[in-house]
Coordinates of C-alpha atoms and ligand atoms in Angstrom, one line a residue:
X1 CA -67.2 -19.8 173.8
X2 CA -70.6 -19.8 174.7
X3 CA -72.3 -17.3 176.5
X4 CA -76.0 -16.7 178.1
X5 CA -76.7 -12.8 179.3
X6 CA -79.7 -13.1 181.4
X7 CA -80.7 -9.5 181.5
X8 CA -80.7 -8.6 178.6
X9 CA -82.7 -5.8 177.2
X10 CA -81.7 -3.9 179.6
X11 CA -79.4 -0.8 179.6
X12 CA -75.9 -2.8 180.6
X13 CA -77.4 -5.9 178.8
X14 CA -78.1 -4.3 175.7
X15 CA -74.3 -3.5 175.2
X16 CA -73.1 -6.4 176.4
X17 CA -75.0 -8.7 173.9
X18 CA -73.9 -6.5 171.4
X19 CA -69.9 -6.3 172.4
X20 CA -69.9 -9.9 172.5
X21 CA -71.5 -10.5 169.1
X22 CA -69.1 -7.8 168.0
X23 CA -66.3 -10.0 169.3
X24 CA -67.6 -13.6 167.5
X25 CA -68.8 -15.2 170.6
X26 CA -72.2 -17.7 170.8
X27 CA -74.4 -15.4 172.6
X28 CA -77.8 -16.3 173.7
X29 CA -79.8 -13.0 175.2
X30 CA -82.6 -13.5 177.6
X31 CA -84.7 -11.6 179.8
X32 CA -88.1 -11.6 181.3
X33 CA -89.7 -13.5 178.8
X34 CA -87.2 -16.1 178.3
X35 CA -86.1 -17.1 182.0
X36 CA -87.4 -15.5 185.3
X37 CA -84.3 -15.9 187.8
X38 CA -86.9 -15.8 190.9
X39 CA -88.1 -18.7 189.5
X40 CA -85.6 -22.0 190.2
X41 CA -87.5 -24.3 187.5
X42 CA -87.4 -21.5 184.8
X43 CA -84.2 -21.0 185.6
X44 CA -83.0 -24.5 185.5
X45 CA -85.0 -25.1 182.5
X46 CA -83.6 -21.8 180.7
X47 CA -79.7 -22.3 181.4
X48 CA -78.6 -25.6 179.9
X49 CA -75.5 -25.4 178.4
X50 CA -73.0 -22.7 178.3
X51 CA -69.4 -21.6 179.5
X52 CA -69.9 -18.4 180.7
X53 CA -73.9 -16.9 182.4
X54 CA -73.8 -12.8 183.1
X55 CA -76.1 -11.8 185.6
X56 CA -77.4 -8.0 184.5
X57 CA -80.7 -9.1 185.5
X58 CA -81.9 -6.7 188.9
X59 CA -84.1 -4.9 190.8
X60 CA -82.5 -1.5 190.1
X61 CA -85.4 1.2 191.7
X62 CA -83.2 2.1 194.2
X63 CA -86.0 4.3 196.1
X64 CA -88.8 1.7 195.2
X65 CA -86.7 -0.8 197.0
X66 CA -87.4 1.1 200.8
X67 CA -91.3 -0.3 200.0
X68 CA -90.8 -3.0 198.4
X69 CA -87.3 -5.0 199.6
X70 CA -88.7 -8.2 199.6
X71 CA -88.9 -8.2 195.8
X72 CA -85.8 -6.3 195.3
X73 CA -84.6 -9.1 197.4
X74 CA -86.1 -11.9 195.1
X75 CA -84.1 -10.7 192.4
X76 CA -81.1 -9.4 193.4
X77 CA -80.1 -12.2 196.0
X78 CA -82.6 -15.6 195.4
X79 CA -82.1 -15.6 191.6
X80 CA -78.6 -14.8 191.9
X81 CA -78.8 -17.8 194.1
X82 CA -80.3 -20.3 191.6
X83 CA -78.3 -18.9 188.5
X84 CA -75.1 -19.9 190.9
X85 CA -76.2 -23.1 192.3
X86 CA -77.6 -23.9 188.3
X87 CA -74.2 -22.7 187.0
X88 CA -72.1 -24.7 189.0
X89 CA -74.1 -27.8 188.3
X90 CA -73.3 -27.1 184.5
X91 CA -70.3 -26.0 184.8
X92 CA -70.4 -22.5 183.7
X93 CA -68.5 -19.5 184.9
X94 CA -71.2 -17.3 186.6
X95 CA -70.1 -13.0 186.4
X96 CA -72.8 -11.2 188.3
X97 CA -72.9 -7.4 188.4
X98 CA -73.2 -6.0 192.0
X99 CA -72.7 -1.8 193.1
X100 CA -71.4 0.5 194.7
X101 CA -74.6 0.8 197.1
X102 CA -73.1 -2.1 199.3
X103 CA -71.0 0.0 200.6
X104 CA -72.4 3.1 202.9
X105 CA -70.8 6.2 201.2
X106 CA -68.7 7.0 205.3
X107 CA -65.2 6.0 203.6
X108 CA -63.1 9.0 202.3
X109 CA -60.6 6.7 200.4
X110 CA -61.5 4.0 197.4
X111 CA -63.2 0.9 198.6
X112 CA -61.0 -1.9 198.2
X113 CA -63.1 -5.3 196.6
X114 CA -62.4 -7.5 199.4
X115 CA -63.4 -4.6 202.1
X116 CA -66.3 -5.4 204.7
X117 CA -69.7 -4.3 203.1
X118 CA -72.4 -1.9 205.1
X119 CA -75.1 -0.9 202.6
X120 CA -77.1 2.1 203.9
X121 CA -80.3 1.1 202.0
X122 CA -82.5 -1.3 200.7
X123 CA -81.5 -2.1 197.9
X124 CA -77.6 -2.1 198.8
X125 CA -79.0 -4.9 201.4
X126 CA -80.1 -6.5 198.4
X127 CA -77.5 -6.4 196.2
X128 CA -74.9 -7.4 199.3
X129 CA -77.1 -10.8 199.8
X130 CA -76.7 -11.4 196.4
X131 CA -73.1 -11.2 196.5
X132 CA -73.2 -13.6 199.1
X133 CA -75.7 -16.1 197.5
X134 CA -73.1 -16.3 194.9
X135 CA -70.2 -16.5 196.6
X136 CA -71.4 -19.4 198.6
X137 CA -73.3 -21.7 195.6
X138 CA -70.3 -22.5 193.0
X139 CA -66.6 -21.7 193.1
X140 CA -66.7 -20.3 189.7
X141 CA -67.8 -16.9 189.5
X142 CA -67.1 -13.0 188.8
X143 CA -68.2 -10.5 190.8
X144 CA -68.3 -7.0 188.8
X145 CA -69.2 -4.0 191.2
X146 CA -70.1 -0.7 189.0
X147 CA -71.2 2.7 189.8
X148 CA -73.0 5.7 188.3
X149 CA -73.7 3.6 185.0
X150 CA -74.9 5.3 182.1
X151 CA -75.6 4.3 178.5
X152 CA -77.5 4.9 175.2
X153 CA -80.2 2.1 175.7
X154 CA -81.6 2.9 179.4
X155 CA -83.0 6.0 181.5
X156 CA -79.6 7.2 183.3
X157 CA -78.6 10.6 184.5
X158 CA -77.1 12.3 181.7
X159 CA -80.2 11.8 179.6
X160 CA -81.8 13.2 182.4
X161 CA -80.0 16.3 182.9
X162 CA -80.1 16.2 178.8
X163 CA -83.7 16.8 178.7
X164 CA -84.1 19.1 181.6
X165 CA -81.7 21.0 180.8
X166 CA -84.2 22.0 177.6
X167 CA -87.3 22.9 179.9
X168 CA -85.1 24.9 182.8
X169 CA -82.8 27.6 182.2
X170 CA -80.7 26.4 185.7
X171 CA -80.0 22.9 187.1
X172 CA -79.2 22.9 190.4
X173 CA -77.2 19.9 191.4
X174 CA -75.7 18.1 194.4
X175 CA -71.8 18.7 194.7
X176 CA -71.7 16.3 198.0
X177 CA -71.9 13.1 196.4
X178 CA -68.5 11.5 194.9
X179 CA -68.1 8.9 192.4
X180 CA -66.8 7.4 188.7
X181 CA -69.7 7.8 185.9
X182 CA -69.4 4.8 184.0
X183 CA -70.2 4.1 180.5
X184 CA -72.3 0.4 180.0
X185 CA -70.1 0.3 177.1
X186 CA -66.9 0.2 178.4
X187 CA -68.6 -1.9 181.2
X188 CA -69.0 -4.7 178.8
X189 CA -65.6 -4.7 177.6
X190 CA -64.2 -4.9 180.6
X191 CA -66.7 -8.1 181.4
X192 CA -65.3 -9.6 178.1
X193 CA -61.8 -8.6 179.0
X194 CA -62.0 -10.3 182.6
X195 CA -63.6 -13.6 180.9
X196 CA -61.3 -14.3 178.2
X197 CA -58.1 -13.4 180.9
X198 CA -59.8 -16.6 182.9
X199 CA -59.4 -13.8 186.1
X200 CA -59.1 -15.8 189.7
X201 CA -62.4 -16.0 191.0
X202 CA -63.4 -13.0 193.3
X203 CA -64.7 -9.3 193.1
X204 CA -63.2 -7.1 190.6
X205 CA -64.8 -3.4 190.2
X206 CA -65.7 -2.1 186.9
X207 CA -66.0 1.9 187.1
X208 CA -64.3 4.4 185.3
X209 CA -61.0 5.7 186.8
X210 CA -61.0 9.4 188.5
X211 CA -63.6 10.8 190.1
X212 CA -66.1 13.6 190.2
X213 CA -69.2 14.9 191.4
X214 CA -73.0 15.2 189.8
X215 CA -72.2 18.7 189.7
X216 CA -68.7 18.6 187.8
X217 CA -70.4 15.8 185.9
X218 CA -73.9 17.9 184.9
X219 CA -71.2 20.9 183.7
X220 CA -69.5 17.9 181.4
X221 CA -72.6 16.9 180.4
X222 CA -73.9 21.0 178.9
X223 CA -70.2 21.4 177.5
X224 CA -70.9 18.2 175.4
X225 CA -74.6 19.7 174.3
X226 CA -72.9 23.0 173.5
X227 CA -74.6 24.6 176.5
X228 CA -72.7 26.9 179.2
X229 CA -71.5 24.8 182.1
X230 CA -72.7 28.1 184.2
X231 CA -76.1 26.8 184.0
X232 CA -75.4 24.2 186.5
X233 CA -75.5 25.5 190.1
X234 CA -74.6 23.9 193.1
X235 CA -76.9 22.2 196.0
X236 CA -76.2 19.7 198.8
X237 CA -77.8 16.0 199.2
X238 CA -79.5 17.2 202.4
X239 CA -81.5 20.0 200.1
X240 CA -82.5 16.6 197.7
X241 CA -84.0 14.6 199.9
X242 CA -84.9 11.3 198.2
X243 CA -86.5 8.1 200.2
X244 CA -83.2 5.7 200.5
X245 CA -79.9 7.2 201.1
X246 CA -77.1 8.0 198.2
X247 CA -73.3 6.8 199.2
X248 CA -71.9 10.2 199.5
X249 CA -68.6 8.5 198.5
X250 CA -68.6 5.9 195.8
X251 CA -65.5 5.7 194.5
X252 CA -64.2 2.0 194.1
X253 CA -60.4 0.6 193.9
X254 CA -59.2 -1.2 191.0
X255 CA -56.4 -2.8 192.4
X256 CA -57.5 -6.6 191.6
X257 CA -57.8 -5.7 188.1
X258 CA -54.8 -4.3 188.2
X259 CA -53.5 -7.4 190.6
X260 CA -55.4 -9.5 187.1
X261 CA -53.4 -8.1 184.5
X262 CA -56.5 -6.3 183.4
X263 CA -56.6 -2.6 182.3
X264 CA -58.9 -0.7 184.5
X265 CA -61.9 1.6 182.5
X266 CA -60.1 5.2 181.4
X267 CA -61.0 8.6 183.0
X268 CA -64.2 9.2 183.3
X269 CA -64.1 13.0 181.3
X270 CA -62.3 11.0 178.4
X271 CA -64.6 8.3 178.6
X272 CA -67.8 10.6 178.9
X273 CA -66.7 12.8 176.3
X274 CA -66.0 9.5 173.7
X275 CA -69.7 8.3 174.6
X276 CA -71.2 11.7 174.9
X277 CA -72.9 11.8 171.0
X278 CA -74.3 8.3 171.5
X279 CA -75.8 8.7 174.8
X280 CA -77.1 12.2 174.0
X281 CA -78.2 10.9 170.0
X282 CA -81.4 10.5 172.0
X283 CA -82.7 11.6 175.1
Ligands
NAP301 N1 -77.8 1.7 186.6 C1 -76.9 2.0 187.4 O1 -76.5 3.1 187.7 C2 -76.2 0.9 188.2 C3 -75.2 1.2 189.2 C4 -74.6 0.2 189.9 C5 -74.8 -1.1 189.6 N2 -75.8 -1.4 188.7 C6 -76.1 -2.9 188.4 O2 -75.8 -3.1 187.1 C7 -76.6 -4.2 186.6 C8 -77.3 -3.7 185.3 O3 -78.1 -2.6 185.6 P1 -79.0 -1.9 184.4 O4 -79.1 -0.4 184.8 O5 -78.6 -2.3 183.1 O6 -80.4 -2.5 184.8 P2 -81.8 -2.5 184.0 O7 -81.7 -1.6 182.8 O8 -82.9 -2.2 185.0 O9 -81.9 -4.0 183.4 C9 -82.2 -5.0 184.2 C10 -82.9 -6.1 183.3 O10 -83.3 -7.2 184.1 C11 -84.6 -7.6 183.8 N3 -85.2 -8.3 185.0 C12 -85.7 -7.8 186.1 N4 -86.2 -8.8 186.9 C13 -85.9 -10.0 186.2 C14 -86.2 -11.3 186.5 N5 -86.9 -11.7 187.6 N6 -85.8 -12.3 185.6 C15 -85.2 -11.9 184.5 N7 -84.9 -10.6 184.1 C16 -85.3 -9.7 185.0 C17 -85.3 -6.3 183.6 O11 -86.5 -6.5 183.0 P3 -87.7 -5.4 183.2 O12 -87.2 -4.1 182.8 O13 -88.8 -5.9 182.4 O14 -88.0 -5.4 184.7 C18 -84.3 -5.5 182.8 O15 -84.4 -5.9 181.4 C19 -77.6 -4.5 187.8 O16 -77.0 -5.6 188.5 C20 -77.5 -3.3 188.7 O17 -77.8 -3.6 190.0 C21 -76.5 -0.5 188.0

């Protein structure tokens, strides 16, 4: 099978290329300097032939987004657009990765895949057009929506909390905000996993099972450095004030992967504490 990753240097792509490869699949990796999805010629010229095109390409500054939408907009709902409308002309199975931002954080019970979406933000807008876009260009696609991701080749939160936690002797983190960290790793199986089941069409979501909070996470997060979880004290997202608004409630369903015959992601302590020495290997 033949795959294209457009996306991929980044912290999901980088795993991804590498799960395929690990699994004996054609695998061409491109990002920036190979194709420019906000760019219809390039990408037209870029995706020729394949079965299967991932999406990980994205504008993912979620606060940079408030300023600037309109280019967080050119790449997460215009080149989803052409890699769609390019795909289906080939013939290629299109799996784009969307978020939890699309959804406004209100709900108090998992949101289900085929649920209305209200992002909150900017980027959520974003990412919600982009589901559209490739909903309505081809037939033929995969819509992943993850949360919370983290992974050894990117800047995500437990590095983060890693290297703070060298400089501060107390980390003081929101408890308020609810969701399923999610390792890019086990991300990429799962993407692998839904391809090679030849899944329905649709939106699947691809987070770890569970849930927690930063807080309960930052404490997982010491205990796996050896540190005392004590260190981590408790504040609220209205004393964090950031320019676009956090989903105080992320946590996603997995009932069409379940519905798919596919095995949802594990527990997201088990999970953490299996990726814990390659994330933290460097920080
Ligand atoms: N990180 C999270 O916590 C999280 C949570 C939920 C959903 N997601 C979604 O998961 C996916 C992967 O996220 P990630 O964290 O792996 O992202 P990432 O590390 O920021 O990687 C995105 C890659 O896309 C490239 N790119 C940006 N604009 C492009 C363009 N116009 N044409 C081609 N490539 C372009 C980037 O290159 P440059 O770096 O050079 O710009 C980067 O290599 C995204 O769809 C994101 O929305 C992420």
């Amino acid at each position: 099978m033949r795959w294209m990753v457009v996306g991929a240097k980044g912290m999901l792509g980088t795993d991804l290329v590498s799960r395929l490869v690990e699994a004996g699949h054609d695998v061409l990796a491109m990002d920036k300097d190979e194709v420019d999805i906000t760019n219809e010629a390039s990408v037209d010229h870029a995706i020729d032939s394949a079965d299967v095109v991932v999406n990980v390409a994205a504008f993912t500054a979620v606060d940079a987004a408030e300023e600037r939408e309109a280019d967080a907009f050119l790449v997460n709902a215009v080149g989803p657009q052409y890699l769609a409308r390019r795909c289906k002309k080939i013939g290629a199975r299109l799996v784009h990765i969307s978020t939890d931002y699309v959804f406004n954080g209100s709900s108090s019970t998992p949101y289900l895949e085929n649920g209305a979406v209200a992002p909150a933000g900017a980027y959520g807008r974003t990412k919600a057009a982009g589901e559209w876009a490739v909903q309505s260009s081809t037939d033929d696609y995969i819509i992943v929506r993850t949360a919370w991701l983290y992974g050894a080749n990117g800047a995500c939160f437990p590095k983060t909390m890693a290297r703070l936690s060298e400089k501060m002797e107390k980390l003081s983190v929101v408890t308020d905000e609810v969701g399923q960290p999610t390792w890019t790793a086990d991300l990429a199986d799962l993407i692998l996993r839904l391809v090679e089941a030849t899944v329905p069409s649709g939106i699947y979501h691809g987070t770890s099972s569970g849930r927690t909070n930063w807080h309960a996470f930052t404490q997982a997060i010491m205990t796996s450095m050896g540190k005392d979880p004590a260190i981590v004290t408790e504040t609220t997202a209205a004393a964090f004030q950031r320019p676009a608004p956090r989903p105080s409630f992320s946590v996603l369903s997995h009932n069409q992967l379940v519905a798919a015959g596919i095995e949802p992601i594990g527990n997201w302590l088990e999970r953490w504490n299996e990726a814990a020495p390659a994330i933290l290997a460097d920080y």
